[in-house]
Amino acid sequence: MKHFLRVLAQLLVFLYCKCLWRGLKFVIRKLTGRCELQRICYNNKPGARRTLKIESSLKCSKHELLQSAINIHPDSVEKTIDDIMSLKKINPDTNPQLGISLQACLLQIVGYRNLVVEVEKLRREPYACENPAHEEMLMKLWKELRPDSPLSGRISKQWCEIGFQGNDPKTDFRGMGLLGLHNLLYFAEHDKATALQVLHDSLQPKHR
């Protein structure tokens, strides 16, 4: 019974706060003549903070159009902004900056979400010895970190020299999948000095 009352009280508080917040937004819009999206765009400088506020506002909206705006395809951004302006009854001719700001925010939101999907897809892709592209990246990693030491074979204790745990580096990619190999190779190719220093430090007894 106590649990039921506690849940009921939490529900009532949630509903009260939700209704209060919507009522407050309605009053603010009447006083300022601007909707929440306009206030965020006009009162915040371009950047991550503004984009996060726009994303939160869209996610919490009661309108399906606004809720779905954060999951659209990049090619649909302009049309979605036109639909939002129409829904909010905002004249784009008298509020040109709003369209520009919303476009920047939506492109960042959609771009970030697509990036997360691509990264997760890469993480889930297992390393495959029979895939020539995978093998080529692995061999390239060795050459970047040990350019003066020819690899004796695909299965070799030499892999331990660049931080792998055993004779076959394939087993070290079980957690991060192909994303781990991409990250290591990018690090070795684009910041070789730091990569070599990190490798050197990791092989010292005090770091083991």
PDB file of C-alpha atoms in Angstrom:
ATOM      1  CA  MET A   1       0.000   0.000   0.000  1.00  0.00           C
ATOM      2  CA  LYS A   2       2.832   2.379   0.872  1.00  0.00           C
ATOM      3  CA  HIS A   3       4.521   1.618  -2.450  1.00  0.00           C
ATOM      4  CA  PHE A   4       1.278   2.350  -4.308  1.00  0.00           C
ATOM      5  CA  LEU A   5       0.849   5.683  -2.526  1.00  0.00           C
ATOM      6  CA  ARG A   6       4.452   6.643  -3.228  1.00  0.00           C
ATOM      7  CA  VAL A   7       4.043   5.851  -6.945  1.00  0.00           C
ATOM      8  CA  LEU A   8       0.761   7.742  -7.027  1.00  0.00           C
ATOM      9  CA  ALA A   9       2.364  10.765  -5.369  1.00  0.00           C
ATOM     10  CA  GLN A  10       5.243  10.718  -7.870  1.00  0.00           C
ATOM     11  CA  LEU A  11       2.770  10.528 -10.742  1.00  0.00           C
ATOM     12  CA  LEU A  12       0.771  13.462  -9.406  1.00  0.00           C
ATOM     13  CA  VAL A  13       3.929  15.541  -8.947  1.00  0.00           C
ATOM     14  CA  PHE A  14       5.008  14.693 -12.496  1.00  0.00           C
ATOM     15  CA  LEU A  15       1.641  15.664 -13.966  1.00  0.00           C
ATOM     16  CA  TYR A  16       1.553  18.845 -11.901  1.00  0.00           C
ATOM     17  CA  CYS A  17       5.044  19.900 -13.003  1.00  0.00           C
ATOM     18  CA  LYS A  18       4.289  19.047 -16.624  1.00  0.00           C
ATOM     19  CA  CYS A  19       1.084  21.059 -16.644  1.00  0.00           C
ATOM     20  CA  LEU A  20       2.761  23.894 -14.761  1.00  0.00           C
ATOM     21  CA  TRP A  21       5.657  23.977 -17.249  1.00  0.00           C
ATOM     22  CA  ARG A  22       3.345  24.029 -20.252  1.00  0.00           C
ATOM     23  CA  GLY A  23       1.269  26.729 -18.643  1.00  0.00           C
ATOM     24  CA  LEU A  24       4.416  28.738 -17.940  1.00  0.00           C
ATOM     25  CA  LYS A  25       5.582  28.341 -21.553  1.00  0.00           C
ATOM     26  CA  PHE A  26       2.182  29.563 -22.756  1.00  0.00           C
ATOM     27  CA  VAL A  27       2.408  32.669 -20.548  1.00  0.00           C
ATOM     28  CA  ILE A  28       5.970  33.421 -21.652  1.00  0.00           C
ATOM     29  CA  ARG A  29       5.006  33.122 -25.304  1.00  0.00           C
ATOM     30  CA  LYS A  30       2.115  35.531 -24.802  1.00  0.00           C
ATOM     31  CA  LEU A  31       4.371  38.007 -23.015  1.00  0.00           C
ATOM     32  CA  THR A  32       7.332  37.802 -25.400  1.00  0.00           C
ATOM     33  CA  GLY A  33       5.543  36.963 -28.635  1.00  0.00           C
ATOM     34  CA  ARG A  34       8.075  34.186 -29.216  1.00  0.00           C
ATOM     35  CA  CYS A  35       7.838  30.406 -29.010  1.00  0.00           C
ATOM     36  CA  GLU A  36      10.402  28.342 -27.095  1.00  0.00           C
ATOM     37  CA  LEU A  37      12.455  27.602 -30.217  1.00  0.00           C
ATOM     38  CA  GLN A  38      12.696  31.319 -30.986  1.00  0.00           C
ATOM     39  CA  ARG A  39      13.758  32.151 -27.441  1.00  0.00           C
ATOM     40  CA  ILE A  40      16.475  29.496 -27.503  1.00  0.00           C
ATOM     41  CA  CYS A  41      17.826  30.614 -30.877  1.00  0.00           C
ATOM     42  CA  TYR A  42      17.769  34.327 -30.074  1.00  0.00           C
ATOM     43  CA  ASN A  43      19.022  34.119 -26.484  1.00  0.00           C
ATOM     44  CA  ASN A  44      21.891  31.656 -26.949  1.00  0.00           C
ATOM     45  CA  LYS A  45      25.091  31.894 -28.939  1.00  0.00           C
ATOM     46  CA  PRO A  46      25.732  29.300 -31.673  1.00  0.00           C
ATOM     47  CA  GLY A  47      27.316  26.172 -30.277  1.00  0.00           C
ATOM     48  CA  ALA A  48      26.746  22.939 -28.399  1.00  0.00           C
ATOM     49  CA  ARG A  49      24.702  24.524 -25.591  1.00  0.00           C
ATOM     50  CA  ARG A  50      22.172  26.009 -27.994  1.00  0.00           C
ATOM     51  CA  THR A  51      21.980  22.796 -30.021  1.00  0.00           C
ATOM     52  CA  LEU A  52      21.356  20.720 -26.887  1.00  0.00           C
ATOM     53  CA  LYS A  53      18.568  23.057 -25.810  1.00  0.00           C
ATOM     54  CA  ILE A  54      16.954  22.842 -29.243  1.00  0.00           C
ATOM     55  CA  GLU A  55      17.195  19.046 -29.176  1.00  0.00           C
ATOM     56  CA  SER A  56      15.646  18.897 -25.702  1.00  0.00           C
ATOM     57  CA  SER A  57      12.828  21.224 -26.724  1.00  0.00           C
ATOM     58  CA  LEU A  58      12.026  19.136 -29.795  1.00  0.00           C
ATOM     59  CA  LYS A  59      12.128  15.838 -27.869  1.00  0.00           C
ATOM     60  CA  CYS A  60       9.806  17.140 -25.150  1.00  0.00           C
ATOM     61  CA  SER A  61       7.302  18.684 -27.538  1.00  0.00           C
ATOM     62  CA  LYS A  62       3.752  17.337 -27.703  1.00  0.00           C
ATOM     63  CA  HIS A  63       3.736  17.716 -31.498  1.00  0.00           C
ATOM     64  CA  GLU A  64       4.806  14.667 -33.487  1.00  0.00           C
ATOM     65  CA  LEU A  65       6.377  16.877 -36.158  1.00  0.00           C
ATOM     66  CA  LEU A  66       8.758  18.431 -33.644  1.00  0.00           C
ATOM     67  CA  GLN A  67       9.529  15.127 -31.935  1.00  0.00           C
ATOM     68  CA  SER A  68      10.452  13.483 -35.242  1.00  0.00           C
ATOM     69  CA  ALA A  69      12.601  16.427 -36.387  1.00  0.00           C
ATOM     70  CA  ILE A  70      15.668  15.060 -34.586  1.00  0.00           C
ATOM     71  CA  ASN A  71      15.539  11.800 -36.577  1.00  0.00           C
ATOM     72  CA  ILE A  72      15.129  13.119 -40.102  1.00  0.00           C
ATOM     73  CA  HIS A  73      17.477  12.626 -43.032  1.00  0.00           C
ATOM     74  CA  PRO A  74      19.889  15.540 -43.629  1.00  0.00           C
ATOM     75  CA  ASP A  75      18.272  16.161 -47.022  1.00  0.00           C
ATOM     76  CA  SER A  76      14.936  16.833 -45.286  1.00  0.00           C
ATOM     77  CA  VAL A  77      16.204  19.551 -42.929  1.00  0.00           C
ATOM     78  CA  GLU A  78      15.027  22.528 -44.998  1.00  0.00           C
ATOM     79  CA  LYS A  79      11.531  21.097 -45.523  1.00  0.00           C
ATOM     80  CA  THR A  80      11.275  20.229 -41.824  1.00  0.00           C
ATOM     81  CA  ILE A  81      12.187  23.798 -40.876  1.00  0.00           C
ATOM     82  CA  ASP A  82       9.496  25.116 -43.227  1.00  0.00           C
ATOM     83  CA  ASP A  83       6.980  22.762 -41.596  1.00  0.00           C
ATOM     84  CA  ILE A  84       8.032  23.888 -38.117  1.00  0.00           C
ATOM     85  CA  MET A  85       7.697  27.559 -39.053  1.00  0.00           C
ATOM     86  CA  SER A  86       4.264  26.846 -40.470  1.00  0.00           C
ATOM     87  CA  LEU A  87       3.202  24.895 -37.371  1.00  0.00           C
ATOM     88  CA  LYS A  88       4.395  27.674 -35.077  1.00  0.00           C
ATOM     89  CA  LYS A  89       2.849  30.327 -37.365  1.00  0.00           C
ATOM     90  CA  ILE A  90       6.164  32.121 -37.733  1.00  0.00           C
ATOM     91  CA  ASN A  91       6.715  34.307 -40.775  1.00  0.00           C
ATOM     92  CA  PRO A  92      10.122  33.355 -42.265  1.00  0.00           C
ATOM     93  CA  ASP A  93      10.414  36.761 -43.951  1.00  0.00           C
ATOM     94  CA  THR A  94      10.277  38.616 -40.640  1.00  0.00           C
ATOM     95  CA  ASN A  95      12.250  35.927 -38.766  1.00  0.00           C
ATOM     96  CA  PRO A  96      15.025  34.887 -41.183  1.00  0.00           C
ATOM     97  CA  GLN A  97      17.551  34.250 -38.425  1.00  0.00           C
ATOM     98  CA  LEU A  98      15.362  31.572 -36.868  1.00  0.00           C
ATOM     99  CA  GLY A  99      15.475  29.432 -40.005  1.00  0.00           C
ATOM    100  CA  ILE A 100      19.265  29.785 -40.231  1.00  0.00           C
ATOM    101  CA  SER A 101      19.758  28.913 -36.553  1.00  0.00           C
ATOM    102  CA  LEU A 102      17.389  25.942 -36.678  1.00  0.00           C
ATOM    103  CA  GLN A 103      19.104  24.629 -39.779  1.00  0.00           C
ATOM    104  CA  ALA A 104      22.512  24.750 -38.078  1.00  0.00           C
ATOM    105  CA  CYS A 105      21.156  23.015 -34.969  1.00  0.00           C
ATOM    106  CA  LEU A 106      19.259  20.302 -36.845  1.00  0.00           C
ATOM    107  CA  LEU A 107      22.238  19.511 -39.052  1.00  0.00           C
ATOM    108  CA  GLN A 108      24.378  19.094 -35.921  1.00  0.00           C
ATOM    109  CA  ILE A 109      21.756  16.928 -34.201  1.00  0.00           C
ATOM    110  CA  VAL A 110      21.121  14.714 -37.211  1.00  0.00           C
ATOM    111  CA  GLY A 111      24.816  14.525 -38.062  1.00  0.00           C
ATOM    112  CA  TYR A 112      25.739  13.458 -34.539  1.00  0.00           C
ATOM    113  CA  ARG A 113      23.029  10.797 -34.416  1.00  0.00           C
ATOM    114  CA  ASN A 114      24.101   9.392 -37.786  1.00  0.00           C
ATOM    115  CA  LEU A 115      27.703   9.341 -36.581  1.00  0.00           C
ATOM    116  CA  VAL A 116      26.724   7.365 -33.484  1.00  0.00           C
ATOM    117  CA  VAL A 117      24.923   4.828 -35.682  1.00  0.00           C
ATOM    118  CA  GLU A 118      27.936   4.448 -37.981  1.00  0.00           C
ATOM    119  CA  VAL A 119      30.366   4.092 -35.073  1.00  0.00           C
ATOM    120  CA  GLU A 120      28.188   1.475 -33.396  1.00  0.00           C
ATOM    121  CA  LYS A 121      27.904  -0.402 -36.692  1.00  0.00           C
ATOM    122  CA  LEU A 122      31.694  -0.432 -36.957  1.00  0.00           C
ATOM    123  CA  ARG A 123      32.045  -1.584 -33.349  1.00  0.00           C
ATOM    124  CA  ARG A 124      29.726  -4.519 -33.971  1.00  0.00           C
ATOM    125  CA  GLU A 125      31.612  -5.635 -37.073  1.00  0.00           C
ATOM    126  CA  PRO A 126      34.018  -8.413 -36.042  1.00  0.00           C
ATOM    127  CA  TYR A 127      37.544  -8.646 -37.350  1.00  0.00           C
ATOM    128  CA  ALA A 128      37.678 -11.265 -40.120  1.00  0.00           C
ATOM    129  CA  CYS A 129      40.961 -12.852 -41.182  1.00  0.00           C
ATOM    130  CA  GLU A 130      39.440 -13.798 -44.526  1.00  0.00           C
ATOM    131  CA  ASN A 131      38.633 -10.148 -45.282  1.00  0.00           C
ATOM    132  CA  PRO A 132      41.538  -8.634 -47.286  1.00  0.00           C
ATOM    133  CA  ALA A 133      40.645  -5.088 -46.194  1.00  0.00           C
ATOM    134  CA  HIS A 134      40.861  -6.061 -42.512  1.00  0.00           C
ATOM    135  CA  GLU A 135      44.167  -7.833 -43.005  1.00  0.00           C
ATOM    136  CA  GLU A 136      45.563  -4.884 -44.932  1.00  0.00           C
ATOM    137  CA  MET A 137      44.735  -2.475 -42.099  1.00  0.00           C
ATOM    138  CA  LEU A 138      46.353  -4.778 -39.565  1.00  0.00           C
ATOM    139  CA  MET A 139      49.538  -5.088 -41.619  1.00  0.00           C
ATOM    140  CA  LYS A 140      49.603  -1.330 -42.100  1.00  0.00           C
ATOM    141  CA  LEU A 141      49.379  -0.861 -38.330  1.00  0.00           C
ATOM    142  CA  TRP A 142      52.450  -3.044 -37.867  1.00  0.00           C
ATOM    143  CA  LYS A 143      54.420  -1.104 -40.491  1.00  0.00           C
ATOM    144  CA  GLU A 144      53.477   2.217 -38.870  1.00  0.00           C
ATOM    145  CA  LEU A 145      54.635   1.133 -35.407  1.00  0.00           C
ATOM    146  CA  ARG A 146      57.510  -1.174 -36.384  1.00  0.00           C
ATOM    147  CA  PRO A 147      58.771   0.142 -39.746  1.00  0.00           C
ATOM    148  CA  ASP A 148      62.237  -1.360 -39.298  1.00  0.00           C
ATOM    149  CA  SER A 149      61.114  -4.804 -38.092  1.00  0.00           C
ATOM    150  CA  PRO A 150      59.690  -7.140 -40.753  1.00  0.00           C
ATOM    151  CA  LEU A 151      56.871  -9.339 -39.476  1.00  0.00           C
ATOM    152  CA  SER A 152      57.863 -13.010 -39.518  1.00  0.00           C
ATOM    153  CA  GLY A 153      54.297 -14.197 -40.125  1.00  0.00           C
ATOM    154  CA  ARG A 154      50.603 -13.451 -39.662  1.00  0.00           C
ATOM    155  CA  ILE A 155      50.619 -15.486 -36.444  1.00  0.00           C
ATOM    156  CA  SER A 156      53.645 -14.363 -34.467  1.00  0.00           C
ATOM    157  CA  LYS A 157      54.818 -13.435 -30.988  1.00  0.00           C
ATOM    158  CA  GLN A 158      56.007 -10.160 -32.523  1.00  0.00           C
ATOM    159  CA  TRP A 159      52.489  -8.745 -32.174  1.00  0.00           C
ATOM    160  CA  CYS A 160      53.152  -8.438 -28.448  1.00  0.00           C
ATOM    161  CA  GLU A 161      55.757  -5.799 -29.341  1.00  0.00           C
ATOM    162  CA  ILE A 162      52.991  -3.366 -30.283  1.00  0.00           C
ATOM    163  CA  GLY A 163      50.708  -4.163 -27.368  1.00  0.00           C
ATOM    164  CA  PHE A 164      48.659  -7.174 -28.463  1.00  0.00           C
ATOM    165  CA  GLN A 165      48.130  -9.922 -25.907  1.00  0.00           C
ATOM    166  CA  GLY A 166      48.991 -12.972 -27.965  1.00  0.00           C
ATOM    167  CA  ASN A 167      50.248 -14.387 -31.240  1.00  0.00           C
ATOM    168  CA  ASP A 168      47.049 -13.518 -33.143  1.00  0.00           C
ATOM    169  CA  PRO A 169      45.870  -9.894 -32.757  1.00  0.00           C
ATOM    170  CA  LYS A 170      42.426 -10.885 -34.006  1.00  0.00           C
ATOM    171  CA  THR A 171      41.454 -11.986 -30.498  1.00  0.00           C
ATOM    172  CA  ASP A 172      42.075  -8.483 -29.120  1.00  0.00           C
ATOM    173  CA  PHE A 173      39.293  -6.973 -31.223  1.00  0.00           C
ATOM    174  CA  ARG A 174      36.457  -8.949 -29.609  1.00  0.00           C
ATOM    175  CA  GLY A 175      35.191  -6.032 -27.531  1.00  0.00           C
ATOM    176  CA  MET A 176      35.555  -3.089 -29.916  1.00  0.00           C
ATOM    177  CA  GLY A 177      35.354  -4.940 -33.215  1.00  0.00           C
ATOM    178  CA  LEU A 178      36.718  -3.196 -36.271  1.00  0.00           C
ATOM    179  CA  LEU A 179      36.350   0.171 -34.540  1.00  0.00           C
ATOM    180  CA  GLY A 180      39.357  -0.688 -32.366  1.00  0.00           C
ATOM    181  CA  LEU A 181      41.557  -1.338 -35.396  1.00  0.00           C
ATOM    182  CA  HIS A 182      40.382   1.841 -37.127  1.00  0.00           C
ATOM    183  CA  ASN A 183      41.206   3.875 -34.020  1.00  0.00           C
ATOM    184  CA  LEU A 184      44.667   2.349 -33.596  1.00  0.00           C
ATOM    185  CA  LEU A 185      45.562   2.826 -37.246  1.00  0.00           C
ATOM    186  CA  TYR A 186      44.301   6.415 -37.279  1.00  0.00           C
ATOM    187  CA  PHE A 187      46.343   7.198 -34.175  1.00  0.00           C
ATOM    188  CA  ALA A 188      49.493   5.635 -35.654  1.00  0.00           C
ATOM    189  CA  GLU A 189      49.082   7.387 -39.020  1.00  0.00           C
ATOM    190  CA  HIS A 190      48.073  10.869 -37.864  1.00  0.00           C
ATOM    191  CA  ASP A 191      50.082  11.251 -34.636  1.00  0.00           C
ATOM    192  CA  LYS A 192      52.915   8.770 -35.019  1.00  0.00           C
ATOM    193  CA  ALA A 193      55.266  10.447 -32.552  1.00  0.00           C
ATOM    194  CA  THR A 194      52.721  10.280 -29.738  1.00  0.00           C
ATOM    195  CA  ALA A 195      51.666   6.758 -30.685  1.00  0.00           C
ATOM    196  CA  LEU A 196      55.248   5.533 -30.582  1.00  0.00           C
ATOM    197  CA  GLN A 197      55.826   7.251 -27.242  1.00  0.00           C
ATOM    198  CA  VAL A 198      52.689   5.676 -25.762  1.00  0.00           C
ATOM    199  CA  LEU A 199      53.781   2.288 -27.057  1.00  0.00           C
ATOM    200  CA  HIS A 200      57.287   2.752 -25.628  1.00  0.00           C
ATOM    201  CA  ASP A 201      55.916   3.760 -22.213  1.00  0.00           C
ATOM    202  CA  SER A 202      53.449   0.834 -22.154  1.00  0.00           C
ATOM    203  CA  LEU A 203      56.266  -1.645 -22.700  1.00  0.00           C
ATOM    204  CA  GLN A 204      58.332  -0.386 -19.784  1.00  0.00           C
ATOM    205  CA  PRO A 205      58.198  -2.611 -16.659  1.00  0.00           C
ATOM    206  CA  LYS A 206      56.830   0.163 -14.441  1.00  0.00           C
ATOM    207  CA  HIS A 207      53.765   0.533 -16.691  1.00  0.00           C
ATOM    208  CA  ARG A 208      52.936  -3.159 -16.840  1.00  0.00           C
TER     209      ARG A 208
END
